[in-house]
Tab-separated table of C-alpha atoms in Angstrom:
chain	number	residue	atom	x	y	z
A	1	MET	CA	68.417	-0.358	-192.994
A	2	PRO	CA	68.457	3.376	-191.908
A	3	HIS	CA	71.246	5.627	-193.331
A	4	LYS	CA	73.305	8.016	-191.275
A	5	HIS	CA	71.619	10.399	-188.925
A	6	LEU	CA	70.759	13.637	-190.739
A	7	SER	CA	73.276	15.639	-188.657
A	8	ASP	CA	76.011	13.402	-189.970
A	9	GLN	CA	75.087	13.691	-193.627
A	10	VAL	CA	76.152	15.835	-196.639
A	11	ILE	CA	73.151	16.433	-198.809
A	12	VAL	CA	73.214	17.677	-202.395
A	13	ILE	CA	69.995	19.498	-203.466
A	14	THR	CA	69.336	20.659	-207.004
A	15	GLY	CA	66.830	23.336	-207.633
A	16	ALA	CA	67.850	24.750	-204.222
A	17	SER	CA	67.142	28.428	-205.063
A	18	SER	CA	63.308	28.123	-204.973
A	19	GLY	CA	60.291	26.306	-203.677
A	20	ILE	CA	60.729	22.742	-202.505
A	21	GLY	CA	64.510	22.728	-203.070
A	22	LEU	CA	64.975	25.877	-201.014
A	23	THR	CA	62.687	24.688	-198.187
A	24	THR	CA	64.522	21.362	-198.084
A	25	ALA	CA	67.953	23.015	-197.970
A	26	ARG	CA	67.046	25.253	-195.068
A	27	MET	CA	65.334	22.427	-193.173
A	28	ALA	CA	68.318	20.099	-193.677
A	29	ALA	CA	70.750	22.774	-192.497
A	30	ARG	CA	68.671	23.447	-189.392
A	31	ARG	CA	68.762	19.753	-188.605
A	32	GLY	CA	72.545	19.716	-188.782
A	33	ALA	CA	73.229	18.421	-192.301
A	34	ARG	CA	75.938	20.013	-194.501
A	35	VAL	CA	74.271	21.081	-197.695
A	36	VAL	CA	75.372	21.530	-201.333
A	37	LEU	CA	73.041	23.959	-203.098
A	38	ALA	CA	72.774	23.786	-206.839
A	39	ALA	CA	70.723	25.964	-209.193
A	40	ARG	CA	71.030	28.391	-212.065
A	41	SER	CA	70.627	31.596	-210.010
A	42	SER	CA	74.153	32.412	-208.860
A	43	ASP	CA	73.437	35.503	-206.739
A	44	VAL	CA	70.371	34.056	-205.029
A	45	LEU	CA	72.180	30.772	-204.317
A	46	ALA	CA	75.203	32.541	-202.838
A	47	ARG	CA	72.896	34.589	-200.558
A	48	ILE	CA	71.068	31.485	-199.338
A	49	ALA	CA	74.416	29.754	-198.565
A	50	GLU	CA	75.522	32.877	-196.597
A	51	GLU	CA	72.242	32.846	-194.651
A	52	ILE	CA	72.696	29.230	-193.692
A	53	GLU	CA	76.329	29.833	-192.607
A	54	ALA	CA	75.274	32.887	-190.600
A	55	GLU	CA	72.845	30.641	-188.681
A	56	GLY	CA	75.570	28.218	-187.803
A	57	GLY	CA	75.088	25.775	-190.650
A	58	ARG	CA	77.420	24.673	-193.387
A	59	ALA	CA	76.673	25.132	-197.068
A	60	ILE	CA	78.290	25.631	-200.441
A	61	ALA	CA	76.642	27.038	-203.611
A	62	VAL	CA	77.255	25.590	-207.057
A	63	THR	CA	75.879	27.379	-210.039
A	64	ALA	CA	74.656	24.728	-212.459
A	65	ASP	CA	72.099	23.987	-215.102
A	66	VAL	CA	70.881	20.400	-214.476
A	67	GLY	CA	70.172	20.037	-218.147
A	68	ASP	CA	73.905	20.095	-218.796
A	69	PRO	CA	75.688	16.789	-217.750
A	70	GLU	CA	79.020	18.617	-217.286
A	71	ASP	CA	77.385	21.105	-214.906
A	72	VAL	CA	75.848	18.203	-212.951
A	73	GLN	CA	79.180	16.402	-212.660
A	74	ARG	CA	80.721	19.638	-211.363
A	75	ILE	CA	78.066	19.617	-208.514
A	76	SER	CA	79.363	16.186	-207.494
A	77	ASP	CA	83.033	17.179	-207.770
A	78	LYS	CA	82.592	20.277	-205.628
A	79	ALA	CA	80.696	18.273	-202.974
A	80	ILE	CA	83.567	15.835	-202.824
A	81	THR	CA	86.177	18.611	-202.715
A	82	ALA	CA	84.374	20.629	-199.976
A	83	PHE	CA	83.075	17.818	-197.752
A	84	GLY	CA	84.848	14.661	-198.853
A	85	GLY	CA	81.709	13.219	-200.470
A	86	PHE	CA	77.952	13.192	-200.009
A	87	ASP	CA	75.438	10.825	-198.486
A	88	THR	CA	72.151	11.911	-200.062
A	89	TRP	CA	71.408	13.470	-203.502
A	90	VAL	CA	68.079	15.077	-204.047
A	91	ASN	CA	66.904	15.919	-207.605
A	92	VAL	CA	64.327	18.690	-207.146
A	93	ALA	CA	64.972	21.064	-210.085
A	94	GLY	CA	61.936	21.320	-212.344
A	95	LEU	CA	59.689	23.724	-214.241
A	96	THR	CA	56.412	23.534	-216.018
A	97	VAL	CA	54.571	24.926	-219.082
A	98	TYR	CA	50.865	25.864	-219.042
A	99	GLY	CA	48.883	25.595	-222.208
A	100	PRO	CA	47.394	23.130	-224.789
A	101	LEU	CA	50.007	20.759	-226.216
A	102	HIS	CA	49.397	21.821	-229.858
A	103	GLU	CA	50.275	25.460	-229.075
A	104	ILE	CA	53.557	24.884	-227.237
A	105	SER	CA	56.694	25.403	-229.234
A	106	GLU	CA	59.140	22.558	-229.858
A	107	GLU	CA	61.840	24.693	-228.171
A	108	ASP	CA	59.744	24.889	-224.974
A	109	HIS	CA	58.919	21.202	-225.127
A	110	GLN	CA	62.567	20.274	-225.359
A	111	ARG	CA	63.696	22.661	-222.667
A	112	LEU	CA	61.156	21.370	-220.147
A	113	PHE	CA	62.208	17.789	-220.796
A	114	GLN	CA	65.890	18.742	-220.623
A	115	THR	CA	65.395	20.164	-217.119
A	116	ASN	CA	62.766	17.845	-215.596
A	117	PHE	CA	63.711	14.521	-217.107
A	118	TRP	CA	67.328	14.716	-218.291
A	119	GLY	CA	68.289	16.771	-215.253
A	120	THR	CA	67.044	13.963	-213.084
A	121	VAL	CA	68.872	11.379	-215.177
A	122	TYR	CA	72.143	13.269	-215.119
A	123	GLY	CA	71.788	13.883	-211.377
A	124	SER	CA	70.957	10.285	-210.583
A	125	LEU	CA	73.821	8.859	-212.536
A	126	ALA	CA	76.354	11.290	-211.079
A	127	ALA	CA	75.042	10.510	-207.606
A	128	THR	CA	75.037	6.808	-207.913
A	129	ARG	CA	78.613	6.741	-209.351
A	130	HIS	CA	79.699	8.053	-205.936
A	131	LEU	CA	77.095	6.365	-203.715
A	132	ARG	CA	77.804	2.843	-205.103
A	133	LYS	CA	81.103	3.012	-203.178
A	134	ARG	CA	79.995	5.071	-200.172
A	135	GLY	CA	76.355	3.997	-199.700
A	136	GLY	CA	73.497	6.495	-199.218
A	137	ALA	CA	70.223	7.705	-200.639
A	138	LEU	CA	69.067	8.968	-204.053
A	139	ILE	CA	65.782	10.908	-203.859
A	140	ASN	CA	64.029	12.048	-206.972
A	141	VAL	CA	61.071	14.451	-206.842
A	142	GLY	CA	58.366	13.377	-209.269
A	143	SER	CA	54.789	14.408	-208.822
A	144	ILE	CA	51.315	12.938	-208.658
A	145	GLY	CA	51.666	13.841	-212.346
A	146	SER	CA	53.938	10.753	-212.466
A	147	ASP	CA	50.678	8.766	-212.216
A	148	LEU	CA	48.114	11.193	-213.632
A	149	PRO	CA	47.623	13.116	-216.860
A	150	PHE	CA	47.101	16.856	-216.492
A	151	PRO	CA	45.550	18.763	-219.367
A	152	PHE	CA	47.305	22.161	-219.944
A	153	GLN	CA	50.390	20.722	-218.206
A	154	GLY	CA	50.790	17.773	-220.485
A	155	LEU	CA	54.582	18.014	-220.997
A	156	TYR	CA	55.086	18.389	-217.228
A	157	ALA	CA	53.028	15.214	-216.597
A	158	ALA	CA	54.913	13.445	-219.384
A	159	SER	CA	58.305	14.400	-217.932
A	160	LYS	CA	57.207	13.160	-214.465
A	161	HIS	CA	55.902	9.908	-215.929
A	162	ALA	CA	59.396	9.509	-217.519
A	163	VAL	CA	61.056	10.311	-214.164
A	164	LYS	CA	59.044	7.565	-212.534
A	165	GLY	CA	59.989	5.019	-215.215
A	166	PHE	CA	63.702	5.952	-214.960
A	167	THR	CA	63.706	5.949	-211.170
A	168	ASP	CA	62.011	2.560	-210.870
A	169	THR	CA	64.393	1.004	-213.411
A	170	LEU	CA	67.467	2.482	-211.771
A	171	ARG	CA	66.306	1.121	-208.446
A	172	MET	CA	66.011	-2.397	-209.879
A	173	GLU	CA	69.441	-2.252	-211.412
A	174	LEU	CA	70.986	-1.098	-208.182
A	175	ILE	CA	69.277	-3.976	-206.373
A	176	ALA	CA	70.612	-6.418	-208.967
A	177	ASP	CA	74.128	-5.079	-208.432
A	178	GLN	CA	73.628	-5.184	-204.614
A	179	ALA	CA	74.585	-1.531	-204.450
A	180	PRO	CA	74.148	0.037	-201.022
A	181	VAL	CA	71.936	2.783	-202.385
A	182	SER	CA	68.271	3.411	-201.556
A	183	VAL	CA	66.099	5.088	-204.249
A	184	THR	CA	63.007	7.003	-203.320
A	185	LEU	CA	60.490	8.762	-205.580
A	186	ILE	CA	58.640	11.643	-203.895
A	187	LYS	CA	55.302	12.414	-205.550
A	188	PRO	CA	53.849	15.731	-204.344
A	189	ALA	CA	50.313	16.921	-205.042
A	190	SER	CA	49.854	20.695	-205.592
A	191	ILE	CA	52.440	22.476	-203.453
A	192	ASP	CA	52.381	26.178	-202.641
A	193	THR	CA	55.636	27.155	-204.325
A	194	PRO	CA	56.422	29.788	-207.001
A	195	LEU	CA	56.135	27.061	-209.743
A	196	PRO	CA	53.119	28.731	-211.469
A	197	GLN	CA	54.770	32.179	-211.368
A	198	ARG	CA	57.952	30.800	-212.873
A	199	ALA	CA	56.191	28.766	-215.520
A	200	ARG	CA	56.108	29.350	-219.234
A	201	ASN	CA	52.483	30.317	-219.809
A	202	TYR	CA	50.511	30.111	-223.048
A	203	MET	CA	47.191	30.893	-221.372
A	204	ASP	CA	45.617	34.323	-221.375
A	205	ARG	CA	45.145	34.092	-217.591
A	206	GLU	CA	47.607	33.796	-214.700
A	207	PRO	CA	48.199	30.083	-213.846
A	208	MET	CA	47.515	28.514	-210.445
A	209	LEU	CA	47.667	25.099	-208.791
A	210	PRO	CA	44.565	22.898	-208.652
A	211	PRO	CA	43.398	22.347	-205.026
A	212	PRO	CA	43.987	20.966	-202.519
A	213	VAL	CA	47.334	22.727	-202.038
A	214	TYR	CA	49.891	21.790	-199.414
A	215	PRO	CA	52.919	23.695	-197.948
A	216	PRO	CA	56.454	22.928	-199.200
A	217	ASP	CA	57.506	22.000	-195.635
A	218	GLU	CA	55.534	18.728	-196.035
A	219	VAL	CA	57.595	17.744	-199.045
A	220	ALA	CA	60.893	18.739	-197.405
A	221	ASN	CA	60.021	16.714	-194.365
A	222	ALA	CA	59.265	13.638	-196.532
A	223	ILE	CA	62.565	14.070	-198.409
A	224	LEU	CA	64.639	14.318	-195.248
A	225	HIS	CA	62.768	11.337	-193.727
A	226	ALA	CA	63.685	9.294	-196.786
A	227	ALA	CA	67.320	10.383	-196.491
A	228	VAL	CA	67.492	8.464	-193.154
A	229	HIS	CA	64.678	5.939	-193.415
A	230	PRO	CA	64.397	4.788	-197.035
A	231	GLN	CA	60.940	4.290	-198.578
A	232	ARG	CA	60.185	3.361	-202.184
A	233	ASP	CA	57.501	5.959	-202.897
A	234	ILE	CA	55.980	8.756	-200.873
A	235	ILE	CA	52.942	10.725	-202.039
A	236	VAL	CA	52.756	14.151	-200.334
A	237	GLY	CA	49.164	15.194	-199.828
A	238	GLY	CA	46.207	13.024	-199.131
A	239	GLY	CA	44.180	14.799	-201.814
A	240	GLY	CA	46.779	13.652	-204.391
A	241	LYS	CA	46.483	10.053	-203.189
A	242	LEU	CA	42.726	10.215	-203.725
A	243	PHE	CA	43.141	11.610	-207.261
A	244	VAL	CA	45.579	8.763	-208.081
A	245	MET	CA	43.244	6.099	-206.652
A	246	GLY	CA	40.300	7.565	-208.472
A	247	LYS	CA	42.083	7.600	-211.829
A	248	GLU	CA	43.176	3.962	-211.310
A	249	PHE	CA	39.728	2.881	-210.337
A	250	ALA	CA	37.869	4.778	-213.066
A	251	PRO	CA	40.204	6.230	-215.707
A	252	GLY	CA	37.394	7.041	-218.094
A	253	VAL	CA	35.541	9.092	-215.464
A	254	TYR	CA	38.768	10.935	-214.632
A	255	ASP	CA	39.137	11.868	-218.301
A	256	GLU	CA	35.712	13.507	-218.217
A	257	PHE	CA	36.934	15.944	-215.620
A	258	ALA	CA	39.336	17.546	-218.160
A	259	PRO	CA	37.388	20.847	-218.481
A	260	ALA	CA	37.193	21.226	-214.693
A	261	ILE	CA	40.905	20.482	-214.295
A	262	ILE	CA	41.769	23.026	-216.938
A	263	ALA	CA	39.543	25.650	-215.242
A	264	MET	CA	41.122	24.970	-211.795
A	265	GLN	CA	44.528	25.984	-213.282
A	266	LYS	CA	43.428	29.463	-214.257
A	267	ARG	CA	43.223	32.479	-212.027
A	268	SER	CA	40.831	35.346	-212.709
A	269	GLY	CA	43.569	37.844	-213.579
A	270	PRO	CA	45.585	38.180	-216.790
A	271	ALA	CA	49.015	36.548	-217.327
A	272	ARG	CA	51.751	38.450	-215.627
A	273	ASP	CA	54.955	36.989	-217.072
A	274	PRO	CA	54.252	34.466	-219.844
A	275	LYS	CA	57.951	33.645	-220.537
A	276	GLY	CA	58.647	32.641	-216.993
A	277	ALA	CA	61.965	30.978	-215.953
A	278	LEU	CA	61.924	28.155	-218.472
A	279	HIS	CA	64.910	29.431	-220.448
A	280	GLU	CA	66.620	31.724	-217.981
A	281	PRO	CA	66.644	32.003	-214.161
A	282	LYS	CA	64.019	34.324	-212.756
A	283	LYS	CA	62.050	34.960	-209.576
A	284	ALA	CA	64.225	32.634	-207.486
A	285	GLY	CA	64.712	33.007	-203.698
A	286	ARG	CA	61.193	32.309	-202.418
A	287	GLU	CA	59.868	29.161	-200.814
A	288	ARG	CA	56.153	29.931	-201.172
A	289	GLY	CA	54.026	31.057	-204.079
A	290	ASP	CA	50.971	33.319	-203.993
A	291	GLN	CA	48.353	30.609	-204.423
A	292	PRO	CA	44.833	32.135	-203.989
A	293	GLY	CA	42.508	30.335	-201.619
A	294	TYR	CA	43.208	27.994	-198.802
A	295	VAL	CA	46.491	26.169	-198.367
A	296	MET	CA	46.532	23.139	-196.113
A	297	ARG	CA	48.681	23.397	-192.996
A	298	THR	CA	49.851	19.739	-193.020
A	299	SER	CA	49.066	16.384	-194.617
A	300	ALA	CA	47.960	13.841	-192.049
A	301	TYR	CA	48.008	11.154	-194.725
A	302	THR	CA	51.678	11.779	-195.569
A	303	ARG	CA	52.836	12.038	-191.997
A	304	ALA	CA	51.157	8.704	-191.283
A	305	SER	CA	52.739	7.123	-194.375
A	306	LEU	CA	56.202	8.123	-193.194
A	307	HIS	CA	55.775	5.922	-190.101
A	308	PRO	CA	53.775	2.913	-191.376
A	309	PHE	CA	54.674	0.579	-188.528
A	310	ALA	CA	53.849	3.102	-185.883
A	311	THR	CA	50.591	3.838	-187.654
A	312	ALA	CA	49.876	0.095	-187.954
A	313	GLY	CA	50.611	-0.261	-184.210
A	314	VAL	CA	48.193	2.548	-183.340
A	315	LEU	CA	45.523	0.987	-185.524
A	316	THR	CA	46.113	-2.440	-183.967
A	317	ALA	CA	45.990	-1.017	-180.454
A	318	GLY	CA	42.761	0.787	-181.339
A	319	LEU	CA	41.252	-2.379	-182.786
A	320	THR	CA	42.351	-4.379	-179.744
A	321	ILE	CA	40.801	-1.880	-177.345
A	322	ALA	CA	37.582	-1.755	-179.431
A	323	ALA	CA	37.449	-5.585	-179.439
A	324	ALA	CA	38.005	-5.754	-175.694
A	325	LEU	CA	35.195	-3.248	-175.081
A	326	LEU	CA	32.877	-5.165	-177.318
A	327	LEU	CA	33.766	-8.453	-175.647
A	328	GLY	CA	33.364	-6.865	-172.202
A	329	ARG	CA	29.911	-5.621	-173.109
A	330	HIS	CA	29.010	-8.933	-174.513
A	331	SER	CA	30.144	-10.705	-171.325
A	332	GLU	CA	28.280	-8.244	-169.187
A	333	GLY	CA	25.148	-8.766	-171.191
A	334	THR	CA	25.474	-12.576	-170.941
A	335	SER	CA	25.941	-12.443	-167.167
A	336	HIS	CA	22.998	-10.182	-166.789
A	337	ARG	CA	20.830	-12.481	-168.886
A	338	ASN	CA	22.086	-15.545	-166.909
A	339	GLY	CA	21.304	-13.790	-163.659
A	340	ILE	CA	17.801	-13.130	-164.793
A	341	ARG	CA	17.397	-16.741	-165.705
A	342	ARG	CA	18.738	-17.849	-162.250
A	343	ARG	CA	16.058	-15.771	-160.569
């Protein structure tokens, strides 16, 4: 069953100071939702909240590191204090590390997992403690990396595989408990956000996203759709869907593309900021990155998948019309042949 209309909801968004999280927060506020913005970047987060309020929306900022369970619980507590509760919780916060697995330090491995995986776990558990009584939506942002390996982003892919396993299990447990909570996993393909610029980078070249690349608005739209109309999984980007299907169909062939996938993650210029924002907040406040090359304007595949019944209806209508035309032509041909015979 659908949840509340978006304009009646309070939505908590982690990772709200940059990229997908920031885009989602602004889009939700424009559509009338009250938003709780959580991230590590205090000044940037406060400015974003002020911008939303200046445009007539309602927002509060909560400085928090999602890798700390006490910080995450504080997000929930402040949302309840400010707005009396929340209806949707979106776990967006995430970072990546570029480089071969054997070169990455244990400290960086652990920090990435603490943010991407444990941040999602802490956020999901804090959210569902509240939503079990109130009802609502939990939305976790994974990746097509939840289904695919990515050389030179191995720990990122591993963390997103773990997010998928956790999310699917939590959904099943909530169903078993008959809890009124929907659980959606969003799996974006490459999205034009500052993720590469904020990454920890072990390569000698500046990182980039492998094409095709989609705008963050497509992910934000999918997230807010799931907040009202629950879906189990949503892949953002038809190109990502093709990659996942190809790997499932021929995993050995996909493995052979490793050199090409590595090459597609390297720009021509030297690395600009190898440390990135893995261990401290940096370069927040921007929705889009500086991806070289073409960025898709929309994803027709994703937009169709958000309305499967409507899409099925259009296809059915198209097939019905096509069948009617074929039958009409067949009938005309038969009448014509019969007429010739009568003569």
